[in-house]
Short mmCIF file of C-alpha atoms in Angstrom, two decimals:
data_model
loop_
_atom_site.label_atom_id
_atom_site.label_comp_id
_atom_site.label_asym_id
_atom_site.label_seq_id
_atom_site.Cartn_x
_atom_site.Cartn_y
_atom_site.Cartn_z
CA UNK A 1 0.00 0.00 0.00
CA UNK A 2 1.39 3.37 -1.03
CA UNK A 3 1.45 6.44 1.20
CA UNK A 4 0.71 10.05 0.30
CA UNK A 5 0.96 13.17 2.44
CA UNK A 6 -1.61 15.94 2.37
CA UNK A 7 -1.90 19.36 3.99
CA UNK A 8 -5.22 20.63 5.32
CA UNK A 9 -6.50 23.75 3.56
CA UNK A 10 -7.87 26.29 5.99
CA UNK A 11 -10.83 28.57 5.28
CA UNK A 12 -12.70 29.27 2.07
CA UNK A 13 -10.51 29.68 -1.02
CA UNK A 14 -11.35 31.73 -4.10
CA UNK A 15 -10.78 30.69 -7.69
CA UNK A 16 -7.70 32.92 -7.71
CA UNK A 17 -6.37 31.18 -4.58
CA UNK A 18 -6.82 27.76 -6.20
CA UNK A 19 -5.07 28.93 -9.36
CA UNK A 20 -2.07 30.11 -7.34
CA UNK A 21 -2.08 26.80 -5.48
CA UNK A 22 -1.96 24.80 -8.73
CA UNK A 23 0.84 27.00 -10.06
CA UNK A 24 2.99 25.87 -7.12
CA UNK A 25 2.57 22.21 -8.11
CA UNK A 26 -0.14 21.43 -5.55
CA UNK A 27 -3.58 19.98 -6.27
CA UNK A 28 -6.67 20.96 -4.25
CA UNK A 29 -8.55 17.91 -2.99
CA UNK A 30 -11.28 16.80 -0.62
CA UNK A 31 -11.44 13.81 1.72
CA UNK A 32 -14.82 12.34 2.69
CA UNK A 33 -16.50 9.04 3.46
CA UNK A 34 -16.15 6.29 6.05
CA UNK A 35 -15.26 7.49 9.56
CA UNK A 36 -14.26 11.01 8.56
CA UNK A 37 -15.81 14.40 7.99
CA UNK A 38 -15.37 16.36 4.76
CA UNK A 39 -11.90 17.86 4.81
CA UNK A 40 -10.28 20.15 2.23
CA UNK A 41 -6.63 19.28 1.61
CA UNK A 42 -3.88 19.75 -0.93
CA UNK A 43 -1.37 17.21 -2.25
CA UNK A 44 1.75 17.40 -4.37
CA UNK A 45 0.83 16.66 -8.01
CA UNK A 46 4.05 14.80 -8.84
CA UNK A 47 3.78 12.60 -5.74
CA UNK A 48 0.12 11.86 -6.48
CA UNK A 49 0.96 10.74 -10.03
CA UNK A 50 3.71 8.46 -8.68
CA UNK A 51 1.29 6.86 -6.23
CA UNK A 52 -1.44 6.30 -8.84
CA UNK A 53 1.08 4.66 -11.16
CA UNK A 54 2.11 2.37 -8.32
CA UNK A 55 -1.30 1.28 -7.00
CA UNK A 56 -3.52 1.75 -10.06
CA UNK A 57 -6.82 3.55 -10.50
CA UNK A 58 -8.62 1.39 -7.89
CA UNK A 59 -5.73 1.04 -5.48
CA UNK A 60 -5.81 1.85 -1.76
CA UNK A 61 -3.75 4.82 -0.58
CA UNK A 62 -2.63 5.53 2.99
CA UNK A 63 -3.36 9.27 3.06
CA UNK A 64 -1.86 11.41 5.79
CA UNK A 65 -4.35 14.07 6.92
CA UNK A 66 -3.07 16.18 9.78
CA UNK A 67 -2.02 13.77 12.53
CA UNK A 68 -4.18 10.93 11.16
CA UNK A 69 -3.66 8.30 8.49
CA UNK A 70 -6.75 7.43 6.44
CA UNK A 71 -7.27 4.56 4.00
CA UNK A 72 -8.66 6.11 0.82
CA UNK A 73 -9.36 5.41 -2.84
CA UNK A 74 -9.50 7.98 -5.61
CA UNK A 75 -13.20 8.48 -6.22
CA UNK A 76 -12.69 11.01 -9.00
CA UNK A 77 -10.25 13.54 -10.35
CA UNK A 78 -10.31 16.33 -12.92
CA UNK A 79 -7.61 16.89 -15.53
CA UNK A 80 -7.02 19.94 -17.72
CA UNK A 81 -5.59 18.66 -21.05
CA UNK A 82 -4.68 22.16 -22.24
CA UNK A 83 -2.48 22.80 -19.20
CA UNK A 84 -1.57 19.11 -18.77
CA UNK A 85 -2.50 19.50 -15.13
CA UNK A 86 -4.59 17.69 -12.52
CA UNK A 87 -6.98 20.31 -11.16
CA UNK A 88 -8.88 18.51 -8.37
CA UNK A 89 -9.04 15.14 -6.58
CA UNK A 90 -11.80 13.42 -4.58
CA UNK A 91 -10.43 11.00 -1.97
CA UNK A 92 -12.99 8.53 -0.59
CA UNK A 93 -12.27 7.17 2.89
CA UNK A 94 -13.09 3.45 2.90
CA UNK A 95 -13.89 0.55 5.19
CA UNK A 96 -11.34 -2.14 4.32
CA UNK A 97 -13.79 -4.94 5.20
CA UNK A 98 -16.66 -3.62 3.09
CA UNK A 99 -17.10 -4.75 -0.52
CA UNK A 100 -17.28 -2.18 -3.28
CA UNK A 101 -18.24 -2.40 -6.97
CA UNK A 102 -15.87 -0.64 -9.35
CA UNK A 103 -14.87 -0.66 -13.01
CA UNK A 104 -11.74 -2.67 -13.84
CA UNK A 105 -10.11 -2.49 -17.29
CA UNK A 106 -9.77 -5.59 -19.49
CA UNK A 107 -6.35 -6.20 -21.06
CA UNK A 108 -6.00 -8.70 -23.92
CA UNK A 109 -2.82 -10.78 -23.94
CA UNK A 110 -1.29 -13.04 -26.58
CA UNK A 111 -1.91 -13.11 -30.33
CA UNK A 112 -5.03 -14.89 -31.56
CA UNK A 113 -4.55 -17.78 -34.00
CA UNK A 114 -7.28 -16.23 -36.12
CA UNK A 115 -5.42 -12.92 -36.28
CA UNK A 116 -2.39 -14.71 -37.72
CA UNK A 117 -4.69 -16.09 -40.42
CA UNK A 118 -5.93 -12.64 -41.36
CA UNK A 119 -8.84 -12.28 -38.94
CA UNK A 120 -9.54 -9.09 -37.03
CA UNK A 121 -9.68 -8.97 -33.22
CA UNK A 122 -12.62 -6.90 -31.97
CA UNK A 123 -13.08 -5.96 -28.31
CA UNK A 124 -16.60 -4.67 -27.55
CA UNK A 125 -16.06 -4.63 -23.76
CA UNK A 126 -13.15 -2.67 -22.26
CA UNK A 127 -14.20 -2.56 -18.58
CA UNK A 128 -15.83 -5.02 -16.19
CA UNK A 129 -17.93 -4.32 -13.10
CA UNK A 130 -16.10 -6.01 -10.22
CA UNK A 131 -17.19 -6.42 -6.58
CA UNK A 132 -14.59 -7.05 -3.87
CA UNK A 133 -13.11 -5.66 -0.69
CA UNK A 134 -10.67 -2.81 -1.46
CA UNK A 135 -7.54 -4.91 -1.02
CA UNK A 136 -8.85 -7.61 -3.40
CA UNK A 137 -9.84 -5.34 -6.30
CA UNK A 138 -7.58 -6.24 -9.26
CA UNK A 139 -5.76 -3.48 -11.11
CA UNK A 140 -6.62 -5.12 -14.47
CA UNK A 141 -8.23 -8.35 -15.68
CA UNK A 142 -6.15 -10.12 -18.30
CA UNK A 143 -7.75 -12.27 -21.00
CA UNK A 144 -5.46 -14.57 -23.01
CA UNK A 145 -6.75 -14.70 -26.60
CA UNK A 146 -4.01 -16.94 -28.04
CA UNK A 147 -6.38 -19.87 -28.71
CA UNK A 148 -9.07 -17.86 -30.51
CA UNK A 149 -9.59 -18.80 -34.15
CA UNK A 150 -11.65 -16.94 -36.75
CA UNK A 151 -15.30 -16.70 -35.62
CA UNK A 152 -14.33 -17.63 -32.04
CA UNK A 153 -15.20 -15.37 -29.12
CA UNK A 154 -15.01 -15.08 -25.34
CA UNK A 155 -17.92 -13.93 -23.21
CA UNK A 156 -17.81 -12.80 -19.57
CA UNK A 157 -18.55 -16.39 -18.52
CA UNK A 158 -15.33 -17.56 -20.22
CA UNK A 159 -13.08 -15.32 -18.11
CA UNK A 160 -11.07 -17.29 -15.58
CA UNK A 161 -11.19 -15.49 -12.22
CA UNK A 162 -8.02 -16.04 -10.17
CA UNK A 163 -8.67 -13.54 -7.36
CA UNK A 164 -11.16 -13.06 -4.54
CA UNK A 165 -13.65 -10.92 -6.47
CA UNK A 166 -16.92 -11.24 -8.40
CA UNK A 167 -17.63 -10.03 -11.94
CA UNK A 168 -21.10 -8.46 -12.06
CA UNK A 169 -21.56 -8.24 -15.85
CA UNK A 170 -24.03 -10.41 -17.77
CA UNK A 171 -22.26 -13.78 -18.30
CA UNK A 172 -23.35 -13.78 -21.97
CA UNK A 173 -21.88 -10.34 -22.68
CA UNK A 174 -19.19 -10.53 -25.37
CA UNK A 175 -15.67 -9.49 -24.36
CA UNK A 176 -13.64 -10.26 -27.48
CA UNK A 177 -14.19 -11.93 -30.85
CA UNK A 178 -12.16 -12.68 -33.98
CA UNK A 179 -14.06 -11.79 -37.14
CA UNK A 180 -13.21 -12.96 -40.69
CA UNK A 181 -11.06 -10.69 -42.85
CA UNK A 182 -12.83 -8.32 -45.21
CA UNK A 183 -12.57 -9.05 -48.96
CA UNK A 184 -10.31 -6.26 -50.12
CA UNK A 185 -8.77 -6.19 -53.63
CA UNK A 186 -5.12 -7.18 -53.86
CA UNK A 187 -2.47 -4.74 -55.03
CA UNK A 188 -2.36 -6.47 -58.43
CA UNK A 189 -6.15 -6.20 -58.78
CA UNK A 190 -6.08 -2.51 -57.91
CA UNK A 191 -3.35 -1.87 -60.51
CA UNK A 192 -5.31 -3.83 -63.13
CA UNK A 193 -8.47 -1.82 -62.47
CA UNK A 194 -6.52 1.44 -62.67
CA UNK A 195 -4.97 0.29 -65.97
CA UNK A 196 -8.35 -0.52 -67.48
CA UNK A 197 -9.66 2.88 -66.44
CA UNK A 198 -6.71 4.66 -68.03
CA UNK A 199 -7.01 2.83 -71.40
CA UNK A 200 -10.73 3.43 -71.91
CA UNK A 201 -11.34 5.82 -74.82
CA UNK A 202 -13.10 8.99 -73.79
CA UNK A 203 -16.41 9.59 -75.51
CA UNK A 204 -16.19 12.40 -78.09
CA UNK A 205 -19.04 14.78 -77.46
CA UNK A 206 -20.85 15.72 -80.69
CA UNK A 207 -19.24 12.97 -82.77
CA UNK A 208 -22.62 11.55 -83.89
CA UNK A 209 -23.82 14.98 -84.92
CA UNK A 210 -20.75 15.50 -87.16
CA UNK A 211 -21.37 12.13 -88.81
CA UNK A 212 -24.99 13.11 -89.51
CA UNK A 213 -23.85 16.36 -91.15
CA UNK A 214 -21.45 14.49 -93.46
CA UNK A 215 -24.21 12.05 -94.48
CA UNK A 216 -26.58 14.93 -95.32
CA UNK A 217 -23.93 16.58 -97.51
CA UNK A 218 -23.39 13.33 -99.43
CA UNK A 219 -27.15 13.02 -100.10
CA UNK A 220 -27.25 16.56 -101.53
#
């Protein structure tokens, strides 16, 4: 479990105050939830990023708040892509013995047999709803697709669960499938079609009318 220090923010802060705070590399945040009252804090942005990379999006963090240490998860955070900056964090204090339902990403591993034969791997489901106590929530759920041939698929029911957690999705919901390749023209066929197009004689506009005029002259 990773640790992160925070500093309590005193009093009401204006938008200008928060902007100055972010410019110093700190992120305004709030702590709320199990066994604690709502508390406004600030954390170092660089340290927060390090911790998230270590524990994952659903990981448990030992957050220092004043003289206390609180077990929290990141409930939400805001990110400004223009400034490449985290602008706010919601820390949820948790009961370590209470189960929670969260989204866990699905990572495909291996190369499908069908893909080697020209098939296309399609993944309609990228996240699973997982219920577990905080310490048993997996960072990711890996699905090995090496054995999948063309027209094969895995549903939620086919996922092998190796941890102490429950997947809440519909068992019949499709996770990954290998579809047949599309019939695209080969390079030689494309070149042949382009060649035929280039050699076609363009129609001469008014050619029939000129022929009619010549015939009329001959009759006269």
